[in-house]
Amino acid sequence: MNVTPSYQRDETDIEKSAVAHINLLYQYDKHIDMGIEYMFGDRININEKEGDGRRVQAMVRYTF
């Protein structure tokens, strides 16, 4: 693995980041499954600027 030293990196490159996912799945009956997911992520750049993101998504699946 080749890692660029920090003094050669652009100040908008990521210094630290983290992400987490939380999932909830439910089987309504033998044919119907449902789920929901919450995702959270954040980052800190070398120049100390920060950002974060959140997402919620859901699904319903019917199996024949």
mmCIF file with all atom_site columns, C-alpha atoms in Angstrom:
data_model
loop_
_atom_site.group_PDB
_atom_site.id
_atom_site.type_symbol
_atom_site.label_atom_id
_atom_site.label_alt_id
_atom_site.label_comp_id
_atom_site.label_asym_id
_atom_site.label_entity_id
_atom_site.label_seq_id
_atom_site.pdbx_PDB_ins_code
_atom_site.Cartn_x
_atom_site.Cartn_y
_atom_site.Cartn_z
_atom_site.occupancy
_atom_site.B_iso_or_equiv
_atom_site.pdbx_formal_charge
_atom_site.auth_seq_id
_atom_site.auth_comp_id
_atom_site.auth_asym_id
_atom_site.auth_atom_id
_atom_site.pdbx_PDB_model_num
ATOM 1  C CA . MET A 1 1  ? 0.000   0.000   0.000  1.00 0.00 ? 1  MET A CA 1
ATOM 2  C CA . ASN A 1 2  ? 1.304   3.427   -0.957 1.00 0.00 ? 2  ASN A CA 1
ATOM 3  C CA . VAL A 1 3  ? 0.287   6.276   1.379  1.00 0.00 ? 3  VAL A CA 1
ATOM 4  C CA . THR A 1 4  ? 0.833   9.922   0.481  1.00 0.00 ? 4  THR A CA 1
ATOM 5  C CA . PRO A 1 5  ? 2.448   11.906  3.333  1.00 0.00 ? 5  PRO A CA 1
ATOM 6  C CA . SER A 1 6  ? 0.116   14.530  4.815  1.00 0.00 ? 6  SER A CA 1
ATOM 7  C CA . TYR A 1 7  ? 2.308   17.455  3.704  1.00 0.00 ? 7  TYR A CA 1
ATOM 8  C CA . GLN A 1 8  ? 1.745   16.408  0.039  1.00 0.00 ? 8  GLN A CA 1
ATOM 9  C CA . ARG A 1 9  ? -2.033  16.076  0.286  1.00 0.00 ? 9  ARG A CA 1
ATOM 10 C CA . ASP A 1 10 ? -4.579  18.699  -0.745 1.00 0.00 ? 10 ASP A CA 1
ATOM 11 C CA . GLU A 1 11 ? -6.229  20.545  2.146  1.00 0.00 ? 11 GLU A CA 1
ATOM 12 C CA . THR A 1 12 ? -9.676  19.353  0.979  1.00 0.00 ? 12 THR A CA 1
ATOM 13 C CA . ASP A 1 13 ? -8.666  15.678  1.292  1.00 0.00 ? 13 ASP A CA 1
ATOM 14 C CA . ILE A 1 14 ? -10.305 13.701  4.080  1.00 0.00 ? 14 ILE A CA 1
ATOM 15 C CA . GLU A 1 15 ? -8.492  13.623  7.424  1.00 0.00 ? 15 GLU A CA 1
ATOM 16 C CA . LYS A 1 16 ? -11.116 11.575  9.329  1.00 0.00 ? 16 LYS A CA 1
ATOM 17 C CA . SER A 1 17 ? -14.455 10.017  8.489  1.00 0.00 ? 17 SER A CA 1
ATOM 18 C CA . ALA A 1 18 ? -17.038 7.733   10.037 1.00 0.00 ? 18 ALA A CA 1
ATOM 19 C CA . VAL A 1 19 ? -20.259 6.082   8.932  1.00 0.00 ? 19 VAL A CA 1
ATOM 20 C CA . ALA A 1 20 ? -22.969 4.102   10.722 1.00 0.00 ? 20 ALA A CA 1
ATOM 21 C CA . HIS A 1 21 ? -25.980 2.138   9.459  1.00 0.00 ? 21 HIS A CA 1
ATOM 22 C CA . ILE A 1 22 ? -28.971 1.038   11.509 1.00 0.00 ? 22 ILE A CA 1
ATOM 23 C CA . ASN A 1 23 ? -31.375 -1.463  9.941  1.00 0.00 ? 23 ASN A CA 1
ATOM 24 C CA . LEU A 1 24 ? -34.737 -2.756  11.054 1.00 0.00 ? 24 LEU A CA 1
ATOM 25 C CA . LEU A 1 25 ? -36.248 -5.721  9.204  1.00 0.00 ? 25 LEU A CA 1
ATOM 26 C CA . TYR A 1 26 ? -39.726 -7.133  9.733  1.00 0.00 ? 26 TYR A CA 1
ATOM 27 C CA . GLN A 1 27 ? -41.392 -10.179 8.174  1.00 0.00 ? 27 GLN A CA 1
ATOM 28 C CA . TYR A 1 28 ? -45.117 -9.412  8.046  1.00 0.00 ? 28 TYR A CA 1
ATOM 29 C CA . ASP A 1 29 ? -45.962 -12.899 6.798  1.00 0.00 ? 29 ASP A CA 1
ATOM 30 C CA . LYS A 1 30 ? -44.221 -15.569 4.713  1.00 0.00 ? 30 LYS A CA 1
ATOM 31 C CA . HIS A 1 31 ? -44.620 -13.478 1.527  1.00 0.00 ? 31 HIS A CA 1
ATOM 32 C CA . ILE A 1 32 ? -44.043 -9.898  2.707  1.00 0.00 ? 32 ILE A CA 1
ATOM 33 C CA . ASP A 1 33 ? -40.816 -8.447  4.126  1.00 0.00 ? 33 ASP A CA 1
ATOM 34 C CA . MET A 1 34 ? -40.319 -4.802  5.102  1.00 0.00 ? 34 MET A CA 1
ATOM 35 C CA . GLY A 1 35 ? -37.272 -2.871  6.133  1.00 0.00 ? 35 GLY A CA 1
ATOM 36 C CA . ILE A 1 36 ? -36.017 0.578   6.963  1.00 0.00 ? 36 ILE A CA 1
ATOM 37 C CA . GLU A 1 37 ? -32.443 1.854   7.198  1.00 0.00 ? 37 GLU A CA 1
ATOM 38 C CA . TYR A 1 38 ? -30.953 5.008   8.704  1.00 0.00 ? 38 TYR A CA 1
ATOM 39 C CA . MET A 1 39 ? -27.449 5.983   7.635  1.00 0.00 ? 39 MET A CA 1
ATOM 40 C CA . PHE A 1 40 ? -25.257 8.687   9.153  1.00 0.00 ? 40 PHE A CA 1
ATOM 41 C CA . GLY A 1 41 ? -21.815 9.758   8.002  1.00 0.00 ? 41 GLY A CA 1
ATOM 42 C CA . ASP A 1 42 ? -19.410 12.588  8.713  1.00 0.00 ? 42 ASP A CA 1
ATOM 43 C CA . ARG A 1 43 ? -16.017 13.761  7.580  1.00 0.00 ? 43 ARG A CA 1
ATOM 44 C CA . ILE A 1 44 ? -13.335 16.228  8.577  1.00 0.00 ? 44 ILE A CA 1
ATOM 45 C CA . ASN A 1 45 ? -10.939 17.551  5.957  1.00 0.00 ? 45 ASN A CA 1
ATOM 46 C CA . ILE A 1 46 ? -7.283  18.361  6.495  1.00 0.00 ? 46 ILE A CA 1
ATOM 47 C CA . ASN A 1 47 ? -8.272  22.056  6.516  1.00 0.00 ? 47 ASN A CA 1
ATOM 48 C CA . GLU A 1 48 ? -10.695 21.305  9.430  1.00 0.00 ? 48 GLU A CA 1
ATOM 49 C CA . LYS A 1 49 ? -13.850 21.885  7.359  1.00 0.00 ? 49 LYS A CA 1
ATOM 50 C CA . GLU A 1 50 ? -16.564 19.423  8.347  1.00 0.00 ? 50 GLU A CA 1
ATOM 51 C CA . GLY A 1 51 ? -19.567 17.859  6.684  1.00 0.00 ? 51 GLY A CA 1
ATOM 52 C CA . ASP A 1 52 ? -22.126 15.226  7.420  1.00 0.00 ? 52 ASP A CA 1
ATOM 53 C CA . GLY A 1 53 ? -24.901 13.350  5.698  1.00 0.00 ? 53 GLY A CA 1
ATOM 54 C CA . ARG A 1 54 ? -27.974 11.423  6.694  1.00 0.00 ? 54 ARG A CA 1
ATOM 55 C CA . ARG A 1 55 ? -30.226 9.116   4.703  1.00 0.00 ? 55 ARG A CA 1
ATOM 56 C CA . VAL A 1 56 ? -33.370 7.115   5.405  1.00 0.00 ? 56 VAL A CA 1
ATOM 57 C CA . GLN A 1 57 ? -34.504 4.454   2.977  1.00 0.00 ? 57 GLN A CA 1
ATOM 58 C CA . ALA A 1 58 ? -37.200 1.811   3.113  1.00 0.00 ? 58 ALA A CA 1
ATOM 59 C CA . MET A 1 59 ? -38.211 -1.283  1.201  1.00 0.00 ? 59 MET A CA 1
ATOM 60 C CA . VAL A 1 60 ? -41.112 -3.690  0.857  1.00 0.00 ? 60 VAL A CA 1
ATOM 61 C CA . ARG A 1 61 ? -40.605 -7.065  -0.824 1.00 0.00 ? 61 ARG A CA 1
ATOM 62 C CA . TYR A 1 62 ? -43.291 -9.480  -1.909 1.00 0.00 ? 62 TYR A CA 1
ATOM 63 C CA . THR A 1 63 ? -42.143 -13.042 -2.615 1.00 0.00 ? 63 THR A CA 1
ATOM 64 C CA . PHE A 1 64 ? -44.337 -15.197 -4.866 1.00 0.00 ? 64 PHE A CA 1
#
